Every structure is written in C-alpha cells, then in structure tokens.
C-alpha cells in the first residue's frame, strides 16, 4: 500500500503544479481586471474561498477519508484553470472560488494521507524524508512549467492557461487510484465537539502556538510576495524571460526538499528555520533596495531554503498534532493563513498601483522580519 501511494503521490504532486501560467499569472490577471490591486484580489479571493471551506474539508477528511478528499480537490482544480482560461473578469473570480475549494480539499489532507500511509507501514518517523522527496516534485514541475510557460506567454497568455488544464485532468485519474489508509481513528459523531477539541489542543500547546503563528504570518506575507514577484521581475527583464527565475527557484527548492531530511536530522528543525529566516530577509532587502538586472537572480539564492523551511515546519507541526484531529488542526492553520493572505494580497497590489512593484515587495519583506524573532524564541526554548 505504501509503495503504491508514494508512487501515485509523486506523480500527482508533479501534475498538480505543472501550471504553465504560474510565472505570468499576476500580469494576466492585472491585464484582464485593469489594475494590480484587482489582479491581486483574484489571489485574495482564492484564499478567502479556501478559508471558508478549510474547516468543513478538514473535518470531511478526518471523517470520510483522504482519498475521496483528494478526488474532489482535483476536480475543482480542473474547473479553476478552465475558468481562468476564458479571460473574463467574472470568470477569473469564479475560478478563484474553485481554486480555493481545491486548496481547502488538499490542505492538511494530503499531508495527513502521507502520514497515515507511513504510519500503517511502520515508517511514521521517516515522515520528513518522504515529505521532502514528494514535495520536490512540486518544484520540478513548477520549474519546467515556468520556463515553457514564459516562452509561450510571449505569443499568447490565453494559450498558456488552456494548456494548463491537461495536467489537472491527469490528477483526477491519479487520485482515483490512491489507496485509503486504515489508520484513521473513529471520530465522535458531533463535528462541533471534534472542532472544539482541535482548538483546545492549540490553546494548551505553547510550541504549537508559536509554530502556527510563524506558519500563518509567514504564509500570508511570503505567498503574496511570491505571487506578485513576476510584476517586479518584469521591471528589469522582458516577458519571455520571466519564467527563468521561477525555473531556477524551482531547481533550488527541489534540492532543498531532497536534502531537507538530512539537514534537519543533523541540525534540528528549529535551528534550520532560524537560519533560513535570517538569510532570506537579508537577501530580500538587498535585492529590493539596490534594484538591478541581477536582483531576480539574487532572490533565486533563497530558493534552496524554501525546501528546508517548509519540510522543517511540517515535520515539527505533525509531531504536535494528534491522530484524531490531524487534518482538522492543519486546516485551522490554513484558515488563518488564507484570511491573512487575502488582506496582504490587496495591500501589495494597492502599494504597487500607487508606487511600483519593487516598493510593494520591499514593504512585505520588512514586515516579514517579525518571524525571525518567533523562530529565535522557538530555538531558545526548544
């Protein structure tokens, strides 16, 4: 069972992120809606929709099963990309709602599927190794898609989106072939009691509270900055080359995920998070204060750290989660992160419209320094 699920999840993760439109999404959305603020509001609506459905889908996963949840997520992913492809404002926002549903179904559930599959096979303690290897597929797919998508976008933005529908259809077929783990505990019949128990665990666990805050705050700022980065790159590089930094970042992140298990085992998750956070902020400030044609390449040097930090955070939080509320607790984190992202997304678009994309990203980088203190507190009191 484990071998089959790992193989299927490997390809599933690849095709999930094989979206040719990634490097030009904000440029396309801004072109259709007429401004960076409205363009970023599409991303914001994705997160708001995800926030609305996080808790129901997390509970759905714990009650009904991981496989069915993945199937539903892949269906909504396909509908989302189809909607974006029409290039009409209302269709963009409809696609955002569909993508929010997709993210809600995947959020927490897919990590729980991996964890439960490993637990059933007696390899629960190797979660961070498998998580890193599987997550590297997101980056490999994203890198290849970004490079190809950037070149196609030079000729047609619309074609980039229509071609991105095919990988999502493949994900539907892969999802149906997954095997449901048998380690999910029997749940209480009252979903409100189930949710209340998950909330109490956050309140009682100080380490989980710090990890959750860092994850929520870092996600809101970091994801908004990542989605908007193409607008900044377009200030110093031509459209056809926009996919190159994304491709290079994916290569770096892939390496980070592949080596994450070894690095975390040697240095520990909290130390990795602290170092990565400091380095990323320093590089971000230098790139955005001293803007040049080399700034996008300098930003690429932080990509290796992304694989390390993502794996470290997931590994540390999975240890704090309980089996009976694993997906629900993860969904609570994603709920807060999605709400925060929605606010940040519109804010960054507003600043870019008023000043320029570089100023908007600089503001995000300055605000993200707070996470350095959080990781220092975690490291100091580990």
Coordinates of C-alpha atoms in Angstrom, one line a residue:
X1 CA 0.0 0.0 0.0
X2 CA 2.7 2.5 1.0
X3 CA 4.8 1.9 -2.2
X4 CA 1.7 2.4 -4.4
X5 CA 0.6 5.6 -2.6
X6 CA 4.1 7.1 -2.7
X7 CA 4.4 6.4 -6.4
X8 CA 1.0 7.9 -7.1
X9 CA 1.6 10.9 -4.9
X10 CA 4.9 11.5 -6.6
X11 CA 3.2 11.9 -10.0
X12 CA 0.2 13.6 -8.5
X13 CA 2.4 16.3 -6.9
X14 CA 4.1 16.8 -10.3
X15 CA 1.0 17.4 -12.3
X16 CA -0.7 19.5 -9.6
X17 CA 1.9 22.1 -10.0
X18 CA 2.6 21.7 -13.8
X19 CA 0.7 25.0 -14.4
X20 CA 2.3 26.9 -17.3
X21 CA 0.7 30.1 -16.2
X22 CA 2.5 30.5 -12.8
X23 CA 5.1 33.0 -14.0
X24 CA 2.7 35.3 -15.7
X25 CA -0.5 34.9 -13.6
X26 CA -0.4 38.3 -12.0
X27 CA 0.4 40.0 -15.4
X28 CA -2.6 38.2 -16.9
X29 CA -5.0 39.0 -14.0
X30 CA -3.9 42.6 -14.0
X31 CA -4.4 42.9 -17.7
X32 CA -7.9 41.4 -17.6
X33 CA -9.1 43.3 -14.5
X34 CA -7.3 46.6 -15.2
X35 CA -5.0 47.0 -12.1
X36 CA -2.6 45.3 -9.9
X37 CA -4.9 45.7 -6.9
X38 CA -7.8 43.9 -8.7
X39 CA -5.4 41.3 -10.1
X40 CA -4.0 40.5 -6.7
X41 CA -7.6 40.4 -5.4
X42 CA -8.1 37.3 -7.5
X43 CA -5.4 35.6 -5.4
X44 CA -7.0 37.1 -2.4
X45 CA -10.4 35.5 -3.3
X46 CA -8.7 32.2 -3.7
X47 CA -7.5 32.4 -0.1
X48 CA -10.9 33.7 1.2
X49 CA -12.7 30.8 -0.5
X50 CA -10.1 28.4 0.9
X51 CA -10.7 30.0 4.4
X52 CA -14.4 29.4 4.1
X53 CA -14.0 25.8 3.2
X54 CA -11.0 24.9 5.3
X55 CA -12.8 23.6 8.4
X56 CA -15.5 21.6 6.6
X57 CA -13.0 20.0 4.3
X58 CA -10.6 19.2 7.1
X59 CA -13.3 17.5 9.1
X60 CA -14.5 15.8 5.9
X61 CA -11.1 14.3 5.5
X62 CA -10.9 13.0 9.1
X63 CA -14.5 11.6 8.8
X64 CA -14.8 10.3 5.3
X65 CA -11.3 9.6 4.2
X66 CA -8.2 11.0 2.5
X67 CA -8.7 9.5 -1.0
X68 CA -12.2 11.0 -1.6
X69 CA -11.0 14.3 -0.4
X70 CA -8.1 14.3 -3.0
X71 CA -10.5 13.3 -5.8
X72 CA -12.8 16.3 -5.0
X73 CA -9.8 18.6 -4.9
X74 CA -8.5 17.5 -8.3
X75 CA -12.0 18.1 -9.9
X76 CA -12.2 21.6 -8.6
X77 CA -8.6 22.3 -9.7
X78 CA -9.6 21.4 -13.2
X79 CA -12.6 23.7 -13.1
X80 CA -10.5 26.5 -11.7
X81 CA -8.0 26.5 -14.6
X82 CA -10.8 26.2 -17.2
X83 CA -12.5 29.3 -15.7
X84 CA -9.2 31.3 -15.7
X85 CA -8.8 30.4 -19.4
X86 CA -11.8 32.4 -20.5
X87 CA -10.1 35.7 -19.7
X88 CA -13.2 37.4 -18.4
X89 CA -13.2 39.2 -15.1
X90 CA -16.2 37.3 -13.6
X91 CA -14.7 34.0 -14.8
X92 CA -11.4 34.9 -13.0
X93 CA -13.3 35.3 -9.8
X94 CA -15.3 32.1 -10.3
X95 CA -12.0 30.3 -11.0
X96 CA -10.6 31.8 -7.8
X97 CA -13.5 30.2 -5.8
X98 CA -12.9 26.8 -7.4
X99 CA -9.2 27.1 -6.7
X100 CA -10.0 28.0 -3.1
X101 CA -12.1 24.8 -2.8
X102 CA -9.3 22.8 -4.4
X103 CA -6.7 24.2 -1.9
X104 CA -9.1 23.5 1.0
X105 CA -9.5 19.9 0.0
X106 CA -5.7 19.4 -0.4
X107 CA -4.7 21.4 2.7
X108 CA -4.0 19.2 5.6
X109 CA -5.5 16.2 3.9
X110 CA -2.6 15.4 1.6
X111 CA 0.0 15.6 4.3
X112 CA -2.3 13.5 6.5
X113 CA -2.6 11.0 3.7
X114 CA 1.2 10.7 3.6
X115 CA 1.5 10.5 7.4
X116 CA -1.2 7.8 7.7
X117 CA 0.3 5.8 4.9
X118 CA 3.6 5.8 6.6
X119 CA 2.1 5.0 10.0
X120 CA 0.3 2.0 8.6
X121 CA 3.6 0.7 7.2
X122 CA 5.5 1.4 10.5
X123 CA 7.6 4.3 8.9
X124 CA 6.0 7.2 10.7
X125 CA 9.4 8.5 12.0
X126 CA 10.6 8.9 8.3
X127 CA 7.9 11.4 7.5
X128 CA 10.3 14.3 7.0
X129 CA 12.3 12.3 4.5
X130 CA 9.3 11.2 2.4
X131 CA 7.7 14.7 2.7
X132 CA 10.8 16.3 1.3
X133 CA 11.1 14.0 -1.6
X134 CA 7.5 14.2 -2.5
X135 CA 7.4 18.0 -2.2
X136 CA 10.4 18.2 -4.5
X137 CA 8.0 17.2 -7.3
X138 CA 6.1 20.4 -6.9
X139 CA 9.3 22.3 -7.6
X140 CA 10.4 20.2 -10.5
X141 CA 7.0 20.6 -12.2
X142 CA 6.9 24.3 -11.4
X143 CA 10.3 24.9 -12.8
X144 CA 9.7 23.1 -16.1
X145 CA 6.3 24.7 -16.4
X146 CA 7.6 28.2 -15.7
X147 CA 10.2 28.0 -18.3
X148 CA 7.9 26.7 -21.0
X149 CA 5.1 28.9 -19.9
X150 CA 7.2 32.1 -20.1
X151 CA 8.1 31.4 -23.7
X152 CA 4.5 30.5 -24.7
X153 CA 3.3 33.7 -22.9
X154 CA 5.4 35.8 -25.3
X155 CA 3.0 34.7 -28.0
X156 CA -0.3 34.1 -26.1
X157 CA -1.3 34.4 -22.5
X158 CA -4.6 32.6 -23.2
X159 CA -2.9 29.6 -24.7
X160 CA -0.8 29.2 -21.6
X161 CA -3.9 28.8 -19.4
X162 CA -5.7 26.4 -21.7
X163 CA -2.7 24.1 -21.9
X164 CA -2.6 24.1 -18.1
X165 CA -5.9 22.3 -18.0
X166 CA -4.5 19.0 -19.2
X167 CA -2.2 18.2 -16.1
X168 CA -5.2 18.8 -13.8
X169 CA -7.3 16.3 -15.7
X170 CA -4.4 13.8 -15.2
X171 CA -4.6 14.4 -11.5
X172 CA -8.2 13.3 -11.4
X173 CA -7.3 9.9 -12.8
X174 CA -4.3 9.5 -10.4
X175 CA -6.5 10.4 -7.4
X176 CA -8.9 7.5 -8.1
X177 CA -6.0 5.1 -8.0
X178 CA -4.9 6.0 -4.4
X179 CA -5.4 3.5 -1.6
X180 CA -7.2 4.7 1.6
X181 CA -5.1 4.2 4.8
X182 CA -6.8 2.3 7.6
X183 CA -5.2 4.2 10.5
X184 CA -7.8 7.0 10.8
X185 CA -9.3 6.8 14.2
X186 CA -13.1 6.6 14.8
X187 CA -14.4 10.1 15.2
X188 CA -17.1 11.5 17.6
X189 CA -20.4 11.9 15.8
X190 CA -20.5 15.6 16.8
X191 CA -18.4 17.7 14.5
X192 CA -18.6 20.6 16.8
X193 CA -17.0 18.6 19.6
X194 CA -14.4 17.4 17.2
X195 CA -13.6 21.0 16.2
X196 CA -13.6 22.2 19.8
X197 CA -11.1 19.5 20.8
X198 CA -8.7 20.6 18.0
X199 CA -8.9 24.3 19.1
X200 CA -8.2 23.3 22.7
X201 CA -5.1 21.5 21.6
X202 CA -3.7 24.7 20.1
X203 CA -4.5 26.6 23.4
X204 CA -2.8 24.0 25.6
X205 CA 0.3 23.6 23.4
X206 CA 2.7 26.7 23.5
X207 CA 5.1 25.2 21.0
X208 CA 2.3 24.6 18.5
X209 CA 1.0 28.1 19.0
X210 CA 4.4 29.6 18.1
X211 CA 4.8 27.3 15.1
X212 CA 1.3 28.1 14.0
X213 CA 1.8 31.9 14.2
X214 CA 5.0 31.7 12.2
X215 CA 3.3 29.5 9.6
X216 CA 0.3 31.8 9.3
X217 CA 2.2 35.0 9.3
X218 CA 5.0 33.7 7.0
X219 CA 2.5 32.2 4.6
X220 CA 0.4 35.4 4.3
X221 CA 3.4 37.6 3.5
X222 CA 5.5 35.1 1.7
X223 CA 2.9 33.7 -0.6
X224 CA 1.6 37.1 -1.5
X225 CA 5.1 38.2 -2.3
X226 CA 5.8 35.1 -4.4
X227 CA 2.6 35.5 -6.4
X228 CA 3.5 39.2 -7.1
X229 CA 7.2 38.7 -7.8
X230 CA 6.7 38.4 -11.6
X231 CA 5.5 42.0 -11.7
X232 CA 8.8 43.1 -10.1
X233 CA 10.9 40.8 -12.5
X234 CA 9.0 42.4 -15.4
X235 CA 10.5 45.8 -14.3
X236 CA 14.0 44.6 -15.2
X237 CA 13.6 41.6 -17.5
X238 CA 11.4 41.0 -20.7
X239 CA 8.2 38.9 -20.6
X240 CA 9.8 35.9 -22.4
X241 CA 12.4 35.7 -19.6
X242 CA 10.1 36.0 -16.6
X243 CA 9.9 32.2 -16.3
X244 CA 13.7 31.8 -15.9
X245 CA 14.0 33.0 -12.3
X246 CA 11.0 30.8 -11.4
X247 CA 12.6 27.8 -13.1
X248 CA 15.9 28.4 -11.2
X249 CA 14.0 28.9 -8.0
X250 CA 12.3 25.5 -8.5
X251 CA 15.6 23.8 -9.1
X252 CA 16.9 25.3 -5.8
X253 CA 13.8 24.4 -3.9
X254 CA 13.9 20.9 -5.3
X255 CA 17.4 20.5 -3.9
X256 CA 16.2 21.9 -0.6
X257 CA 13.4 19.4 -0.4
X258 CA 15.6 16.5 -1.4
X259 CA 18.3 17.3 1.2
X260 CA 15.8 18.5 3.9
X261 CA 15.7 15.2 5.7
X262 CA 19.5 15.0 6.2
X263 CA 19.9 18.7 7.1
X264 CA 17.0 18.6 9.7
X265 CA 18.3 15.3 11.2
X266 CA 21.8 16.9 11.7
X267 CA 20.8 20.4 12.9
X268 CA 17.2 20.2 14.0
X269 CA 14.1 21.8 12.7
X270 CA 14.2 25.0 14.8
X271 CA 17.8 25.8 14.0
X272 CA 17.1 25.4 10.3
X273 CA 14.1 27.7 10.5
X274 CA 16.0 30.4 12.3
X275 CA 19.0 30.4 9.9
X276 CA 16.8 30.3 6.8
X277 CA 14.6 33.2 8.0
X278 CA 17.6 35.5 8.7
X279 CA 19.2 34.7 5.3
X280 CA 16.0 35.2 3.3
X281 CA 15.3 38.6 4.9
X282 CA 18.8 39.9 4.2
X283 CA 18.8 38.8 0.6
X284 CA 15.3 40.3 0.1
X285 CA 16.3 43.7 1.4
X286 CA 19.5 43.9 -0.7
X287 CA 17.6 42.9 -3.9
X288 CA 14.9 45.4 -3.4
X289 CA 16.9 48.4 -2.1
X290 CA 19.6 48.1 -4.7
X291 CA 17.5 47.2 -7.8
X292 CA 19.3 45.9 -10.8
X293 CA 19.1 43.3 -13.6
X294 CA 20.8 41.0 -11.1
X295 CA 18.1 41.3 -8.4
X296 CA 15.9 38.4 -9.6
X297 CA 19.0 36.1 -9.7
X298 CA 19.9 37.2 -6.2
X299 CA 16.4 36.3 -5.0
X300 CA 16.8 32.9 -6.5
X301 CA 19.5 32.1 -3.9
X302 CA 16.8 31.8 -1.2
X303 CA 15.0 29.0 -3.0
X304 CA 17.1 26.2 -1.5
X305 CA 16.0 27.4 1.9
X306 CA 12.3 27.1 0.9
X307 CA 12.5 23.4 0.7
X308 CA 14.3 23.2 4.1
X309 CA 11.9 25.5 5.9
X310 CA 8.7 24.0 4.5
X311 CA 9.8 20.5 5.5
X312 CA 11.0 21.6 8.9
X313 CA 7.7 23.4 9.7
X314 CA 5.6 20.5 8.5
X315 CA 7.7 17.9 10.4
X316 CA 7.6 19.9 13.7
X317 CA 3.8 20.6 13.5
X318 CA 2.9 17.0 12.6
X319 CA 4.7 15.9 15.8
X320 CA 2.4 18.3 17.8
X321 CA -0.8 17.3 16.0
X322 CA -2.9 14.4 17.3
X323 CA -4.0 11.5 15.0
X324 CA -7.7 12.1 15.5
X325 CA -7.6 15.8 14.6
X326 CA -4.6 15.8 12.3
X327 CA -6.3 17.2 9.2
X328 CA -8.6 19.5 11.1
X329 CA -5.8 21.1 13.1
X330 CA -3.8 21.7 9.8
X331 CA -6.9 23.2 8.3
X332 CA -7.3 25.6 11.2
X333 CA -3.8 26.8 10.4
X334 CA -4.6 27.2 6.7
X335 CA -7.8 29.0 7.6
X336 CA -5.9 31.7 9.4
X337 CA -3.2 31.9 6.8
X338 CA -5.7 32.2 4.0
X339 CA -7.5 35.1 5.7
X340 CA -4.3 36.9 6.3
X341 CA -3.1 36.4 2.7
X342 CA -6.3 37.9 1.4
X343 CA -5.6 41.1 3.3
X344 CA -1.9 41.2 2.3
X345 CA -2.7 40.4 -1.4
X346 CA -4.9 43.5 -1.9
X347 CA -2.4 45.6 0.2
X348 CA 0.5 44.7 -2.0
X349 CA -1.5 45.4 -5.2
X350 CA -2.6 48.8 -3.8
X351 CA 1.0 49.8 -3.0
X352 CA 2.2 48.7 -6.4
X353 CA -0.5 50.7 -8.2
X354 CA 0.4 53.8 -6.1
X355 CA 4.2 53.4 -6.3
X356 CA 5.7 50.4 -8.1
X357 CA 6.1 46.6 -7.7
X358 CA 9.5 47.0 -6.0
X359 CA 8.2 49.2 -3.2
X360 CA 5.3 46.8 -2.6
X361 CA 7.7 43.8 -2.2
X362 CA 10.1 45.8 0.0
X363 CA 7.2 46.5 2.4
X364 CA 6.4 42.8 2.6
X365 CA 10.0 41.9 3.3
X366 CA 10.3 44.5 6.1
X367 CA 7.1 43.2 7.7
X368 CA 8.3 39.6 7.5
X369 CA 11.3 40.3 9.8
X370 CA 9.0 39.5 12.8
X371 CA 9.2 35.8 12.0
X372 CA 13.0 35.9 12.8
X373 CA 12.1 36.8 16.4
X374 CA 9.5 33.9 16.5
X375 CA 12.0 31.3 15.3
X376 CA 14.6 32.7 17.7
X377 CA 12.1 32.2 20.6
X378 CA 11.4 28.6 19.4
X379 CA 15.1 27.9 19.1
X380 CA 15.9 29.4 22.5
X381 CA 13.2 27.5 24.3
X382 CA 13.2 24.3 22.3

